[in-house]
Amino acid sequence: MLGDFVYCNPTKLYFGEHSLDGLAKELPNYGKNVLLAYGGGSVKKSGLYDEIVKILKDCGKNIIDLPGVMANPTVEKLYEGCKLAKDNNVDLILAVGGGSVCDYSKAVSVSTYCNEDPWDKYFLRMEDVDNKIIPVGCVLTMVGTGSEMNGGSVITNHAQKLKIGHVFGENVFPKFSILNPTYTFTVPQYQMVAGFFDIMSHIMEQYFSNQDDNTSDYIAEGLMKSLIHNSKIAVKNPKDYEARSNIMWTATWALNTLIAKGKTTDWEVHMIGQAVGAYTNATHGMTLSAVSLAYYRKIMNFGLKKFARFAVNVWGVNPENKSDEQLADEGLKALESWMKEIGVVLHIKEFGVDESMFEGIADATFLLEGGYKKLTRSEVIEILKESM
Ligand code: NZQ
Ligand code: ZN
């Protein structure tokens, strides 16, 4: 059964090889001062930065440069961006990069005019925004998070050993996003496959919840099938436009709120992965891949029918003469062999995790109720052990 819901996604998308043309169409909607946020240098190397600066100048904009947004953006960097935005009376934040730059720009957007510490208000206390919001636009260069069409913003506080995501409302979604699959061609293989697993994880977090017949789950199955098919092509030939464009579109739909409609959702893998990330600063998608198999094996028996359906509908396992247990087990084995084929990290020790960190990581893991089983703290520690 579908529960009641409201659906509205206000982000306007420009998709395809010529999608950057959309930037000049959007810019007249905003004032003169544009904060240009980007990462550690990939956009300068690729030439995209120069292209964007030219478009901004041609449209008469005053550019405030904000380089160095790191993967897993920190709270200190957030404070720096807020000061820059306020001092320059910024009218638009243009994020050029991956999920980290997009997330970061949303955090600056809601925090610049916040009259208290935004880390406390938005990330520790999870409060809504009640101050001025600076509009955000994105030019996406790395695929995975879905940040280009959602309200998510994940910030890391290394001093407190916490990595926390706030899912803001529609007023914080990017006003527009430019998705050009060719920009993703230069993403290093490790980051690329981490992004692929991040997409899969987003879909599984929303798929593995209730067991009712639900249109959202049929959409999720289609997205997973497209991702599995195209990821196998992309790992062999990262410049395959057909595969990369399908994956880019799949990533957006995997986390733009659609497939969560009318049902509960899990997100426990992300909670454990984020806690591992807070301790190691490891790549987001890899923290998820390294803990997923242990997590799903632990909860499988509490959602057996759905895991059996996953095996048959997503992985094409033949159901004849098999129990739900057998099917569920074969589905997870198929997931594991796909993970090995695309080459994601399967063990948290690869990030430098050792047993002395288990208690701290478990303390930093939020225990959620939306999945088939609410974990206990000691089950989180078991999952960490099994993921070593
Ligand atoms: O900094 P640069 O030099 O640009 O390099 C980046 C970065 O090192 C590089 N890169 C990006 N595009 C490139 C490129 N290198 C070459 N060519 C390109 N075209 O890739 C590295 C990783 O980038 P990053 O933005 O960190 O990756 P991703 O998109 O995976 O974002 C990860 C962040 O998003 C959060 C994660 O927790 C993490 O902090 N998430 C956000 C979500 C949301 N908004 O809903 C949900 C996700 O679950 C996730 O938690
Ligand atoms: Zn994710």
Coordinates of C-alpha atoms and ligand atoms in Angstrom, one line a residue:
M1 CA 0.0 0.0 0.0
L2 CA 1.2 3.5 -0.7
G3 CA 1.1 5.9 2.2
D4 CA 0.0 9.5 1.7
F5 CA 2.5 12.0 0.4
V6 CA 3.2 15.3 -1.3
Y7 CA 5.6 15.3 -4.2
C8 CA 7.3 18.4 -5.5
N9 CA 10.8 18.7 -6.9
P10 CA 11.6 22.3 -7.9
T11 CA 15.1 21.7 -9.4
K12 CA 15.3 22.5 -13.1
L13 CA 17.6 20.2 -15.0
Y14 CA 19.6 20.8 -18.1
F15 CA 20.9 17.4 -19.3
G16 CA 23.3 16.4 -22.1
E17 CA 26.4 17.3 -24.1
H18 CA 25.2 20.9 -24.7
S19 CA 23.7 21.4 -21.3
L20 CA 26.1 24.2 -20.2
D21 CA 24.1 26.4 -22.6
G22 CA 21.5 26.4 -19.8
L23 CA 23.8 28.5 -17.5
A24 CA 23.5 31.7 -19.6
K25 CA 19.7 31.1 -19.7
E26 CA 19.5 30.9 -15.9
L27 CA 21.9 33.7 -14.8
P28 CA 19.6 36.6 -15.6
N29 CA 17.3 35.3 -12.9
Y30 CA 19.8 36.3 -10.2
G31 CA 21.7 39.4 -9.0
K32 CA 25.2 40.4 -9.8
N33 CA 27.4 38.7 -7.2
V34 CA 28.1 35.0 -7.8
L35 CA 30.0 32.8 -5.4
L36 CA 31.9 30.3 -7.5
A37 CA 32.5 27.2 -5.3
Y38 CA 34.7 24.3 -6.6
G39 CA 37.0 21.6 -5.3
G40 CA 40.7 20.8 -5.3
G41 CA 41.5 21.6 -8.9
S42 CA 39.9 19.0 -11.3
V43 CA 37.7 21.7 -12.9
K44 CA 40.7 23.9 -13.6
K45 CA 42.6 21.0 -15.2
S46 CA 39.7 20.0 -17.4
G47 CA 39.1 23.6 -18.6
L48 CA 35.6 23.7 -17.3
Y49 CA 36.5 26.5 -14.8
D50 CA 37.6 28.8 -17.6
E51 CA 34.4 28.1 -19.6
I52 CA 32.2 28.9 -16.7
V53 CA 34.1 32.1 -15.8
K54 CA 33.7 33.3 -19.4
I55 CA 29.9 32.7 -19.3
L56 CA 29.7 34.5 -15.9
K57 CA 31.6 37.5 -17.2
D58 CA 29.7 37.6 -20.5
C59 CA 26.5 37.8 -18.4
G60 CA 27.9 40.7 -16.4
K61 CA 28.5 38.9 -13.1
N62 CA 30.9 39.7 -10.4
I63 CA 32.7 36.5 -9.5
I64 CA 33.7 35.7 -5.9
D65 CA 36.1 32.7 -6.1
L66 CA 35.8 29.9 -3.5
P67 CA 38.3 27.2 -4.3
G68 CA 39.4 24.2 -2.2
V69 CA 36.0 22.6 -1.2
M70 CA 37.4 19.2 -0.1
A71 CA 35.8 15.8 -0.5
N72 CA 33.7 15.4 2.7
P73 CA 33.5 19.1 3.3
T74 CA 34.4 20.3 6.8
V75 CA 32.6 22.7 9.2
E76 CA 35.6 25.0 9.2
K77 CA 35.4 25.3 5.4
L78 CA 31.6 26.0 5.9
Y79 CA 32.4 29.0 8.2
E80 CA 34.9 30.3 5.6
G81 CA 32.3 30.2 2.8
C82 CA 29.7 31.9 5.0
K83 CA 32.0 34.8 5.7
L84 CA 32.8 35.2 2.0
A85 CA 29.1 35.1 1.0
K86 CA 28.1 37.6 3.6
D87 CA 31.0 40.0 3.0
N88 CA 30.3 40.0 -0.7
N89 CA 26.5 40.1 -0.5
V90 CA 26.2 37.0 -2.7
D91 CA 23.1 36.6 -4.9
L92 CA 23.8 33.1 -6.2
I93 CA 26.1 30.2 -5.2
L94 CA 27.3 28.3 -8.2
A95 CA 28.7 24.8 -7.3
V96 CA 31.0 23.3 -9.9
G97 CA 32.0 19.8 -8.8
G98 CA 30.7 16.6 -7.2
G99 CA 28.4 15.9 -4.3
S100 CA 30.8 17.5 -1.9
V101 CA 30.8 20.9 -3.6
C102 CA 27.0 20.8 -4.1
D103 CA 26.4 19.7 -0.5
Y104 CA 28.7 22.4 0.7
S105 CA 27.0 25.1 -1.3
K106 CA 23.7 24.2 0.1
A107 CA 25.2 24.4 3.6
V108 CA 26.6 27.9 2.9
S109 CA 23.2 28.8 1.4
V110 CA 21.3 28.2 4.6
S111 CA 24.1 29.1 7.1
T112 CA 25.3 32.6 5.9
Y113 CA 22.4 34.4 7.5
C114 CA 22.0 32.0 10.4
N115 CA 22.3 33.9 13.7
E116 CA 23.9 31.0 15.6
D117 CA 26.4 28.3 14.9
P118 CA 25.0 26.4 11.9
W119 CA 26.7 23.2 12.9
D120 CA 24.7 23.2 16.1
K121 CA 21.4 24.3 14.5
Y122 CA 21.3 22.2 11.3
F123 CA 23.5 19.2 12.0
L124 CA 23.3 18.5 15.7
R125 CA 19.8 19.7 16.4
M126 CA 18.4 19.1 12.8
E127 CA 16.3 22.3 12.9
D128 CA 14.6 23.8 9.9
V129 CA 15.8 27.0 8.2
D130 CA 14.2 30.2 9.4
N131 CA 16.5 32.7 7.8
K132 CA 17.4 34.0 4.4
I133 CA 18.5 31.3 1.9
I134 CA 20.9 32.1 -0.9
P135 CA 19.9 30.3 -4.1
V136 CA 22.2 27.5 -5.4
G137 CA 22.9 26.3 -8.9
C138 CA 25.1 23.2 -9.7
V139 CA 27.3 22.1 -12.6
L140 CA 27.9 18.5 -11.8
T141 CA 31.2 16.8 -12.6
M142 CA 31.0 13.6 -10.6
V143 CA 28.0 11.2 -10.3
G144 CA 26.6 9.4 -7.3
T145 CA 25.1 11.5 -4.5
G146 CA 22.0 12.9 -6.2
S147 CA 22.9 16.2 -4.5
E148 CA 22.1 17.9 -7.8
M149 CA 18.4 17.4 -7.3
N150 CA 17.8 17.1 -3.6
G151 CA 18.1 18.9 -0.3
G152 CA 20.8 16.8 1.2
S153 CA 23.9 18.4 2.7
V154 CA 26.6 16.3 4.6
I155 CA 29.2 18.1 6.7
T156 CA 32.1 16.6 8.6
N157 CA 33.3 17.8 12.0
H158 CA 36.7 16.2 12.6
A159 CA 37.1 17.6 16.1
Q160 CA 33.8 16.0 17.2
K161 CA 34.4 12.9 15.0
L162 CA 31.0 13.3 13.4
K163 CA 29.8 13.3 9.8
I164 CA 26.1 14.3 9.6
G165 CA 23.7 14.9 6.8
H166 CA 20.7 17.3 7.0
V167 CA 18.0 16.7 4.4
F168 CA 16.7 20.2 3.9
G169 CA 13.3 21.0 2.3
E170 CA 12.4 22.1 -1.3
N171 CA 13.4 25.7 -0.6
V172 CA 17.0 24.5 -0.4
F173 CA 17.1 22.2 -3.4
P174 CA 19.3 23.6 -6.2
K175 CA 17.3 26.0 -8.4
F176 CA 18.9 24.5 -11.5
S177 CA 21.5 21.8 -12.2
I178 CA 23.6 21.2 -15.3
L179 CA 24.3 17.5 -16.0
N180 CA 26.8 16.9 -18.8
P181 CA 27.9 13.2 -18.8
T182 CA 31.1 14.1 -20.6
Y183 CA 32.3 16.1 -17.6
T184 CA 32.4 12.8 -15.7
F185 CA 34.9 11.2 -18.1
T186 CA 37.9 12.5 -16.2
V187 CA 36.8 11.2 -12.7
P188 CA 39.4 8.7 -11.5
Q189 CA 38.3 5.0 -11.6
Y190 CA 38.2 4.7 -7.8
Q191 CA 35.9 7.7 -7.4
M192 CA 33.8 6.6 -10.4
V193 CA 33.0 3.1 -9.0
A194 CA 32.5 4.6 -5.5
G195 CA 29.9 6.8 -7.1
F196 CA 28.3 3.7 -8.7
F197 CA 28.0 2.0 -5.4
D198 CA 26.6 5.1 -3.8
I199 CA 23.8 5.1 -6.3
M200 CA 23.1 1.4 -5.6
S201 CA 23.1 2.0 -1.9
H202 CA 20.7 5.0 -2.2
I203 CA 18.2 2.7 -4.1
M204 CA 18.6 -0.2 -1.7
E205 CA 18.2 2.1 1.4
Q206 CA 14.8 3.0 0.0
Y207 CA 13.8 -0.3 -1.5
F208 CA 14.5 -2.5 1.6
S209 CA 11.9 -1.2 4.0
N210 CA 8.2 -2.3 4.0
Q211 CA 7.1 -5.3 2.0
D212 CA 3.9 -4.0 0.6
D213 CA 3.2 -3.8 -3.2
N214 CA 4.4 -0.3 -4.0
T215 CA 5.0 1.5 -7.3
S216 CA 8.1 3.1 -5.9
D217 CA 9.8 -0.3 -5.6
Y218 CA 9.1 -1.2 -9.2
I219 CA 10.8 2.1 -10.2
A220 CA 13.7 1.2 -7.9
E221 CA 14.1 -2.2 -9.5
G222 CA 14.3 -0.6 -13.0
L223 CA 16.9 1.9 -11.8
M224 CA 19.0 -0.9 -10.2
K225 CA 18.9 -2.9 -13.4
S226 CA 20.0 0.1 -15.5
L227 CA 22.8 0.8 -13.1
I228 CA 24.1 -2.8 -13.0
H229 CA 24.0 -3.1 -16.8
N230 CA 25.7 0.3 -17.5
S231 CA 28.2 0.1 -14.7
K232 CA 29.7 -3.1 -16.2
I233 CA 30.2 -1.2 -19.5
A234 CA 31.6 1.9 -17.9
V235 CA 34.2 0.2 -15.8
K236 CA 35.6 -1.3 -19.0
N237 CA 35.2 1.9 -21.0
P238 CA 34.8 5.0 -18.9
K239 CA 34.2 7.2 -22.0
D240 CA 31.2 5.2 -23.2
Y241 CA 28.7 8.1 -23.4
E242 CA 25.6 5.8 -23.5
A243 CA 26.6 4.1 -20.2
R244 CA 27.8 7.3 -18.4
S245 CA 24.7 9.2 -19.4
N246 CA 22.4 6.5 -18.3
I247 CA 24.2 6.2 -15.0
M248 CA 24.1 10.0 -14.5
W249 CA 20.3 10.0 -15.0
T250 CA 19.9 7.0 -12.7
A251 CA 21.9 8.7 -10.0
T252 CA 19.6 11.7 -10.1
W253 CA 16.4 9.6 -9.8
A254 CA 17.9 7.4 -7.2
L255 CA 17.9 10.2 -4.7
N256 CA 15.6 13.0 -5.7
T257 CA 12.8 11.9 -3.3
L258 CA 10.7 10.0 -5.9
I259 CA 11.4 6.4 -4.9
A260 CA 10.9 7.1 -1.2
K261 CA 7.3 8.2 -1.8
G262 CA 4.6 6.4 0.0
K263 CA 6.9 4.2 2.1
T264 CA 9.3 4.1 4.9
T265 CA 13.0 4.0 4.2
D266 CA 16.1 2.5 5.9
W267 CA 19.4 4.5 5.7
E268 CA 21.2 2.4 8.3
V269 CA 24.1 1.6 5.8
H270 CA 24.6 5.3 5.4
M271 CA 24.6 5.9 9.1
I272 CA 27.4 3.2 9.6
G273 CA 29.2 4.4 6.5
Q274 CA 29.2 8.1 7.7
A275 CA 30.5 7.1 11.1
V276 CA 33.3 5.2 9.4
G277 CA 33.9 8.3 7.3
A278 CA 34.1 10.5 10.3
Y279 CA 36.9 8.4 11.7
T280 CA 38.8 7.8 8.5
N281 CA 37.8 10.5 5.9
A282 CA 37.4 7.6 3.4
T283 CA 35.5 8.1 0.1
H284 CA 31.8 8.0 0.8
G285 CA 30.7 5.3 -1.6
M286 CA 33.5 3.0 -0.5
T287 CA 32.5 3.3 3.2
L288 CA 29.0 2.1 2.1
S289 CA 30.3 -0.9 0.0
A290 CA 32.6 -2.0 2.8
V291 CA 29.8 -2.4 5.4
S292 CA 26.8 -3.3 3.1
L293 CA 27.2 -7.1 2.8
A294 CA 27.6 -7.6 6.6
Y295 CA 24.6 -5.3 7.2
Y296 CA 22.3 -7.0 4.7
R297 CA 23.2 -10.5 5.8
K298 CA 22.3 -9.5 9.4
I299 CA 18.9 -8.1 8.6
M300 CA 18.0 -10.4 5.7
N301 CA 15.7 -12.7 7.7
F302 CA 13.6 -9.8 8.9
G303 CA 12.7 -8.9 5.3
L304 CA 12.9 -12.2 3.6
K305 CA 10.2 -11.7 1.0
K306 CA 11.7 -8.5 -0.2
F307 CA 15.2 -9.9 -0.4
A308 CA 13.8 -12.9 -2.4
R309 CA 12.1 -10.4 -4.8
F310 CA 15.3 -8.5 -5.1
A311 CA 17.1 -11.7 -6.2
V312 CA 14.5 -12.5 -8.9
N313 CA 13.5 -9.1 -10.2
V314 CA 16.9 -7.3 -10.0
W315 CA 19.5 -10.1 -10.5
G316 CA 17.5 -12.5 -12.6
V317 CA 17.8 -15.4 -10.1
N318 CA 15.6 -18.4 -11.2
P319 CA 13.0 -18.9 -8.4
E320 CA 12.0 -22.5 -9.4
N321 CA 12.0 -24.9 -6.4
K322 CA 13.7 -22.4 -4.1
S323 CA 12.7 -21.2 -0.7
D324 CA 12.7 -17.5 0.1
E325 CA 15.9 -18.1 2.2
Q326 CA 17.7 -19.6 -0.7
L327 CA 16.6 -16.8 -3.1
A328 CA 17.5 -14.1 -0.6
D329 CA 21.0 -15.6 -0.2
E330 CA 21.5 -15.9 -3.9
G331 CA 20.5 -12.3 -4.4
L332 CA 23.1 -11.1 -1.9
K333 CA 25.7 -13.3 -3.6
A334 CA 24.8 -11.7 -6.9
L335 CA 25.2 -8.3 -5.4
E336 CA 28.6 -9.3 -4.0
S337 CA 29.9 -10.6 -7.3
W338 CA 28.8 -7.3 -9.1
M339 CA 30.6 -5.4 -6.4
K340 CA 33.7 -7.4 -7.1
E341 CA 33.3 -7.0 -10.8
I342 CA 33.2 -3.2 -10.6
G343 CA 35.9 -3.1 -8.0
V344 CA 34.6 -1.5 -4.8
V345 CA 36.2 -1.8 -1.4
L346 CA 34.8 -4.7 0.6
H347 CA 36.8 -4.3 3.9
I348 CA 36.9 -1.3 6.3
K349 CA 40.5 -2.2 7.3
E350 CA 41.5 -0.8 3.9
F351 CA 40.6 2.7 5.3
G352 CA 42.9 2.1 8.3
V353 CA 40.0 1.1 10.7
D354 CA 41.3 -1.1 13.5
E355 CA 39.5 -2.7 16.5
S356 CA 40.3 0.2 18.8
M357 CA 38.0 2.4 16.7
F358 CA 34.9 0.1 16.9
E359 CA 33.4 1.6 20.1
G360 CA 33.8 5.2 18.8
I361 CA 32.4 4.3 15.4
A362 CA 29.4 2.6 17.0
D363 CA 28.8 5.7 19.2
A364 CA 28.9 7.9 16.1
T365 CA 26.3 5.7 14.3
F366 CA 22.7 6.9 14.5
L367 CA 20.4 3.9 15.0
L368 CA 17.3 4.3 12.7
E369 CA 13.9 2.6 12.7
G370 CA 12.9 2.6 9.0
G371 CA 14.4 -0.7 8.0
Y372 CA 13.5 -4.3 8.7
K373 CA 15.2 -4.3 12.0
K374 CA 16.5 -1.5 14.3
L375 CA 20.1 -2.4 15.1
T376 CA 21.5 -2.4 18.6
R377 CA 24.9 -0.8 19.4
S378 CA 26.4 -4.3 19.8
E379 CA 25.1 -5.3 16.4
V380 CA 26.8 -2.3 14.8
I381 CA 30.0 -3.6 16.4
E382 CA 29.4 -7.1 15.0
I383 CA 28.9 -5.5 11.5
L384 CA 32.1 -3.6 11.8
K385 CA 33.9 -6.8 12.8
E386 CA 32.4 -8.7 9.9
S387 CA 33.4 -5.9 7.6
M388 CA 37.1 -6.0 8.5
Ligands
NZQ1 O1 38.2 18.3 -5.6 P1 38.4 18.0 -7.0 O2 39.7 18.3 -7.6 O3 37.3 18.5 -7.9 O4 38.3 16.4 -7.1 C1 37.2 15.6 -6.8 C2 37.3 14.9 -5.5 O5 38.6 14.6 -5.1 C3 37.1 14.5 -7.8 N1 36.3 14.9 -9.0 C4 35.0 15.3 -9.1 N2 34.7 15.5 -10.4 C5 35.8 15.2 -11.1 C6 36.8 14.8 -10.2 N3 38.1 14.5 -10.7 C7 38.3 14.5 -12.0 N4 37.3 14.9 -12.9 C8 36.1 15.2 -12.5 N5 35.1 15.5 -13.4 O6 36.4 13.4 -7.2 C9 36.7 13.5 -5.8 C10 35.4 13.2 -5.0 O7 34.5 14.2 -5.2 P2 33.2 14.4 -4.2 O8 32.4 15.5 -4.6 O9 33.7 14.3 -2.8 O10 32.4 13.0 -4.5 P3 30.9 12.7 -4.3 O11 30.1 13.2 -5.5 O12 30.9 11.2 -4.1 O13 30.4 13.5 -3.0 C11 30.7 12.9 -1.7 C12 30.0 13.7 -0.6 O14 28.6 13.8 -0.8 C13 28.0 13.3 0.4 C14 29.0 12.4 1.0 O15 28.8 12.1 2.3 C15 30.3 13.1 0.7 O16 30.5 14.1 1.7 N6 26.6 12.8 0.1 C16 25.6 13.6 -0.2 C17 24.3 13.2 -0.4 C18 23.2 14.1 -0.7 N7 23.4 15.4 -0.9 O17 22.0 13.7 -0.7 C19 23.9 11.8 -0.2 C20 25.1 10.9 -0.2 O18 24.7 9.7 0.5 C21 26.3 11.4 0.4 O19 26.3 11.2 1.8
ZN2 ZN 25.3 8.1 -0.3

